[in-house]
Short mmCIF file of C-alpha atoms and ligand atoms in Angstrom, two decimals:
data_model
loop_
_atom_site.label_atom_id
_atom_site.label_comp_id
_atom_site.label_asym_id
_atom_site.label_seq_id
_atom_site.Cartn_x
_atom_site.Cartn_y
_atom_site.Cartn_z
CA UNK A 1 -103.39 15.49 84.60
CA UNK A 2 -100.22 14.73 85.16
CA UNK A 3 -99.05 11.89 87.28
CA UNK A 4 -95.97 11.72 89.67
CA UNK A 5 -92.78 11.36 87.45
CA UNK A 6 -91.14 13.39 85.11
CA UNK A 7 -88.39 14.97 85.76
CA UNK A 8 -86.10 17.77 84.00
CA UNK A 9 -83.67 15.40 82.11
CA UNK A 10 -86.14 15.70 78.51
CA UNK A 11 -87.00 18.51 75.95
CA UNK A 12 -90.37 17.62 76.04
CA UNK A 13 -92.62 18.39 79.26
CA UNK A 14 -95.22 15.80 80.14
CA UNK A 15 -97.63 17.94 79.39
CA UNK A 16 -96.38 17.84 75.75
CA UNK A 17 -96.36 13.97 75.77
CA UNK A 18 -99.83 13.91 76.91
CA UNK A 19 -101.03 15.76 73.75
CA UNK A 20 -100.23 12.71 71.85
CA UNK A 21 -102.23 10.35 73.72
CA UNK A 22 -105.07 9.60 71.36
CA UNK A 23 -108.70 9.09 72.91
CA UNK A 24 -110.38 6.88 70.82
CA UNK A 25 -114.20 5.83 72.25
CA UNK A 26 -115.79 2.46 71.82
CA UNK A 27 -112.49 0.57 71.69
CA UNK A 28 -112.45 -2.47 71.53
CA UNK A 29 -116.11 -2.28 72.84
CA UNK A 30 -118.67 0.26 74.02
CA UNK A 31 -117.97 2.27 76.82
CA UNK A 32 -114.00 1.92 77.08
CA UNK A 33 -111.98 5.52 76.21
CA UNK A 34 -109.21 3.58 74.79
CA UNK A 35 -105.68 5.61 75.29
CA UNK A 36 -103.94 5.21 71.96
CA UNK A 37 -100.15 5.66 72.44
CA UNK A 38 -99.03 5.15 68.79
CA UNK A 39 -98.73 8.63 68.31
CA UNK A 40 -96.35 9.07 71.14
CA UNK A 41 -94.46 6.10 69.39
CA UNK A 42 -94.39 7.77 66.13
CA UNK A 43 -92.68 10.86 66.98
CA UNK A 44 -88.75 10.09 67.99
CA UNK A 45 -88.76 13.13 70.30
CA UNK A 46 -91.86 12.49 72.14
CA UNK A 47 -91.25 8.67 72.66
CA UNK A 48 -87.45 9.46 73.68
CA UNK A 49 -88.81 12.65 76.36
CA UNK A 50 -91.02 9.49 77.11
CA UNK A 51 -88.88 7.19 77.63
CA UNK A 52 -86.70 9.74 79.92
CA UNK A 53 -89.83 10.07 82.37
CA UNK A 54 -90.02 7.09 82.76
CA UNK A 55 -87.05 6.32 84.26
CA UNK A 56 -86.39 9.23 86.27
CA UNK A 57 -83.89 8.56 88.77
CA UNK A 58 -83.24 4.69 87.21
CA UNK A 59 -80.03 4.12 86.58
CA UNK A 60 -77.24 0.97 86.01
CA UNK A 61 -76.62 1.09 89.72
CA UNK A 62 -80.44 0.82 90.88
CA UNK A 63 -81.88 -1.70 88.58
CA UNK A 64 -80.36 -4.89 87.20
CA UNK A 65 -83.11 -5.46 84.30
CA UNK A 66 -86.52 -4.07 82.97
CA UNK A 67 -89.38 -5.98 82.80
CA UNK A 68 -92.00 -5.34 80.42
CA UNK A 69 -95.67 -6.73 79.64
CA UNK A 70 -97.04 -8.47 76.93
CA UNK A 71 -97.55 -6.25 74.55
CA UNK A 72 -97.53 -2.25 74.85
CA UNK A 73 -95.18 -2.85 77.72
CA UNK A 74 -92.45 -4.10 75.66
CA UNK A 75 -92.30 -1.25 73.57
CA UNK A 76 -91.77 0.42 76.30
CA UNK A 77 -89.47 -1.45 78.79
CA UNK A 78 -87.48 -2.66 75.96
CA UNK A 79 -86.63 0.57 74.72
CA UNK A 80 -85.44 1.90 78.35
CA UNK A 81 -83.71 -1.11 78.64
CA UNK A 82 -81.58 -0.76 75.64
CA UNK A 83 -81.19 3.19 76.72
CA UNK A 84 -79.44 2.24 80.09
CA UNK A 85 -77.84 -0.54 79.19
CA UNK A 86 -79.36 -3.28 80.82
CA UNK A 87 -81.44 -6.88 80.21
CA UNK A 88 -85.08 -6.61 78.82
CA UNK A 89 -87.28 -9.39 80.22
CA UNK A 90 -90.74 -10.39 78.99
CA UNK A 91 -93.60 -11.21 81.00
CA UNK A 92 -96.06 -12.66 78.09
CA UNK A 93 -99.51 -14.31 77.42
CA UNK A 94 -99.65 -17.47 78.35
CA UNK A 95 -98.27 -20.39 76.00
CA UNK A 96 -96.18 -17.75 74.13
CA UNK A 97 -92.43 -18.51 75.94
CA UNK A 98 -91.25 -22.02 74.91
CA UNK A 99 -88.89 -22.30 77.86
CA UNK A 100 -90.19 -23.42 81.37
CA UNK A 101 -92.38 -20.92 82.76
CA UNK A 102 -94.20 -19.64 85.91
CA UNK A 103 -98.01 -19.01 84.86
CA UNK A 104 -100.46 -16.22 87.34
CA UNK A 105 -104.00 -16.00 86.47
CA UNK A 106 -106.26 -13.28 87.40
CA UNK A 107 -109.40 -11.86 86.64
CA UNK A 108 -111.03 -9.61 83.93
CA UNK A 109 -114.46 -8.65 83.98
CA UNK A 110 -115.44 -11.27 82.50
CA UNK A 111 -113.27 -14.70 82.77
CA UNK A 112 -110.02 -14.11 83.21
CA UNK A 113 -105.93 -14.29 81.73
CA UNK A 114 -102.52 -15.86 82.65
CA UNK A 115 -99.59 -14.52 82.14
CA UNK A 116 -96.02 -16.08 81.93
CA UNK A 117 -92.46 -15.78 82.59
CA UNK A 118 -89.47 -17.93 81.70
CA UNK A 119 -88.64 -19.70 85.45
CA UNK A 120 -85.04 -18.74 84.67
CA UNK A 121 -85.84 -15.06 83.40
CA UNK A 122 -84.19 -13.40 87.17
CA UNK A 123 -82.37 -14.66 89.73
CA UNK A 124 -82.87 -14.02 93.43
CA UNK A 125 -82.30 -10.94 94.68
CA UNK A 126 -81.84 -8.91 91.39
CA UNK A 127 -83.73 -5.78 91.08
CA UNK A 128 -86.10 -5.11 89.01
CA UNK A 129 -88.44 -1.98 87.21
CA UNK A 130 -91.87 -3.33 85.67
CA UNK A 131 -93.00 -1.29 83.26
CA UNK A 132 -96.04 -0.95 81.11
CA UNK A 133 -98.36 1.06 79.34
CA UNK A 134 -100.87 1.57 81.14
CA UNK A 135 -102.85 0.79 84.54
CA UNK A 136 -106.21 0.47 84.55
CA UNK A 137 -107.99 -2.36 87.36
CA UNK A 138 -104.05 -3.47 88.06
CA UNK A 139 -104.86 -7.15 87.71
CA UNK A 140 -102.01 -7.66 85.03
CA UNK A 141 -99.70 -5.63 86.60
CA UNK A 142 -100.77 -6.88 90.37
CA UNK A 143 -100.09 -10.72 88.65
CA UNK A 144 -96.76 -9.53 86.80
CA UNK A 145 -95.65 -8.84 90.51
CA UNK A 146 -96.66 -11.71 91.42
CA UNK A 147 -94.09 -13.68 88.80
CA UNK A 148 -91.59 -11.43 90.31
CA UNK A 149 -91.72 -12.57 93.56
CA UNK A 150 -92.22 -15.82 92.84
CA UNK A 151 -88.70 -15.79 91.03
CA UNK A 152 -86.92 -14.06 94.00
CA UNK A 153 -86.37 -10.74 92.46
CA UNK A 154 -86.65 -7.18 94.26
CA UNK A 155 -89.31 -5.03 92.78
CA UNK A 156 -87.40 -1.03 92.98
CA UNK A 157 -90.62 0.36 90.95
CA UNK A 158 -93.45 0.01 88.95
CA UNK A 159 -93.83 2.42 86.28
CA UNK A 160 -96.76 3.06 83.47
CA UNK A 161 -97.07 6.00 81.02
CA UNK A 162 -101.13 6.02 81.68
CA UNK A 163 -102.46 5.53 85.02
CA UNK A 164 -106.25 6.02 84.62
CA UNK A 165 -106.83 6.62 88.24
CA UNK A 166 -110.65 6.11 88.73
CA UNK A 167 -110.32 2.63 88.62
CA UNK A 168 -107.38 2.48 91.66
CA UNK A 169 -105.41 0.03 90.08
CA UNK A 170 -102.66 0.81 92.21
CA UNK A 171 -104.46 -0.77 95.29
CA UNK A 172 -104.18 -4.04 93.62
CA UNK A 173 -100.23 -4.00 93.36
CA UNK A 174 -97.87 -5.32 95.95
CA UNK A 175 -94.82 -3.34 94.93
CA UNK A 176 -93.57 -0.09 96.95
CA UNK A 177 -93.18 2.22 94.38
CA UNK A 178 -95.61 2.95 92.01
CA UNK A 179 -95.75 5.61 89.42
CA UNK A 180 -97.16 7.07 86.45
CA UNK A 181 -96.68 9.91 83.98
CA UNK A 182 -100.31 10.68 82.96
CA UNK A 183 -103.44 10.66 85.35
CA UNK A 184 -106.63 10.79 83.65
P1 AMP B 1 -105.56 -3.77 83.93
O1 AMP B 1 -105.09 -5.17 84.12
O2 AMP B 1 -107.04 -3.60 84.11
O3 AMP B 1 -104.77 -2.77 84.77
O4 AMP B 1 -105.32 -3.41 82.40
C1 AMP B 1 -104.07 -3.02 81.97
C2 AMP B 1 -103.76 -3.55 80.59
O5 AMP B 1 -104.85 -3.43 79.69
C3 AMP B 1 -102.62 -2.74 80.03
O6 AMP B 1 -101.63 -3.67 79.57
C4 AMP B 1 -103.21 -1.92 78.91
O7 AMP B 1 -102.44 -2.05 77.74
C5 AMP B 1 -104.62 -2.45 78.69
N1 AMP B 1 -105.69 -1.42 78.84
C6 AMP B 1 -106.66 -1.43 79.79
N2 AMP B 1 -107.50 -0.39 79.65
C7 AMP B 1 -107.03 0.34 78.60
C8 AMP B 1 -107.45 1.57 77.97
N3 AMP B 1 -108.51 2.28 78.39
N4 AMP B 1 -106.72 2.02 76.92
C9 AMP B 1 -105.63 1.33 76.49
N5 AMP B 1 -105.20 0.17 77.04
C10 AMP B 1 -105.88 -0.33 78.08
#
């Protein structure tokens, strides 16, 4: 289905992005339907019409950087980054950034995972798009927010090619604006 961005700026309708979202059962373990976005990476018009649904109505003058998460995320929020001319910033795995760093833990299924973010990565006040791959229970992107606020920044929108909306990830998230391209 598709999900609640997208505008007319690309080629390439969502529709035709979402064709080259893989399905691939029983990854990493039984029972997940795990969304494989390398073919949407391997095909320079689909990741660029990609990449320009994504950040519909983003520009220079709304965000300051783009924040992406550890690891699909950077693909992604690096390359839009680079597009409008503004800072990339990662929010890795913990014990990954050698600089000072905030840490947020939260939980998986089972146990849990922290995520990290150099403590001068924003300053106060600047504004900010998070994006990444996918949302699924919203626990990394819900902590990612989290490392946000706790540096001061302004969160303008949170932004994921796959939203798998069963789950309601987007109840987890304290941000205002959240959107995705592709519902399933
Ligand atoms: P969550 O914290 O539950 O929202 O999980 C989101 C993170 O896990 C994203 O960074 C995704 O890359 C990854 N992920 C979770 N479920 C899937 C899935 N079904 N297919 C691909 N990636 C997934």
């Amino acid at each position: 289905m598709l999900g609640d961005i997208g505008g007319n700026m690309s080629h390439l309708t969502v529709a035709e992005i979402e064709r080259h979202i893989r399905n691939v059962p029983d990854f990493p373990k039984p029972g997940i339907q795990f969304k494989d976005i390398t073919p949407v990476l391997a095909d320079g018009r689909v990741f660029t019409a990609a990449m320009d649904h994504l950040l519909t109505g983003i520009t220079r003058d709304t965000v300051d950087k783009i924040v992406g998460i550890d690891a699909r995320g950077f693909i992604f929020a690096a390359a839009a980054a680079a597009r409008l001319g503004v800072g990339f910033i990662p929010v890795r795995k913990k014990g990954k950034l050698p600089f000072d760093t905030h840490e947020q833990s939260y939980d998986l299924e089972y146990g849990s995972n922290t995520i990290a973010i150099h403590t001068d990565a924003l300053k106060p006040g600047e504004r900010v798009l998070l994006l990444d791959d996918l949302l699924a229970t919203g626990g990394t992107a819900s902590a990612a927010v989290a490392l946000l606020h706790k540096l001061g920044a302004q969160v303008v929108s949170v932004r994921f090619l796959i939203e798998l909306e069963f789950l309601d990830g987007r109840k987890n998230i304290a941000a205002h604006d959240i959107r995705s391209l592709i519902k399933y």
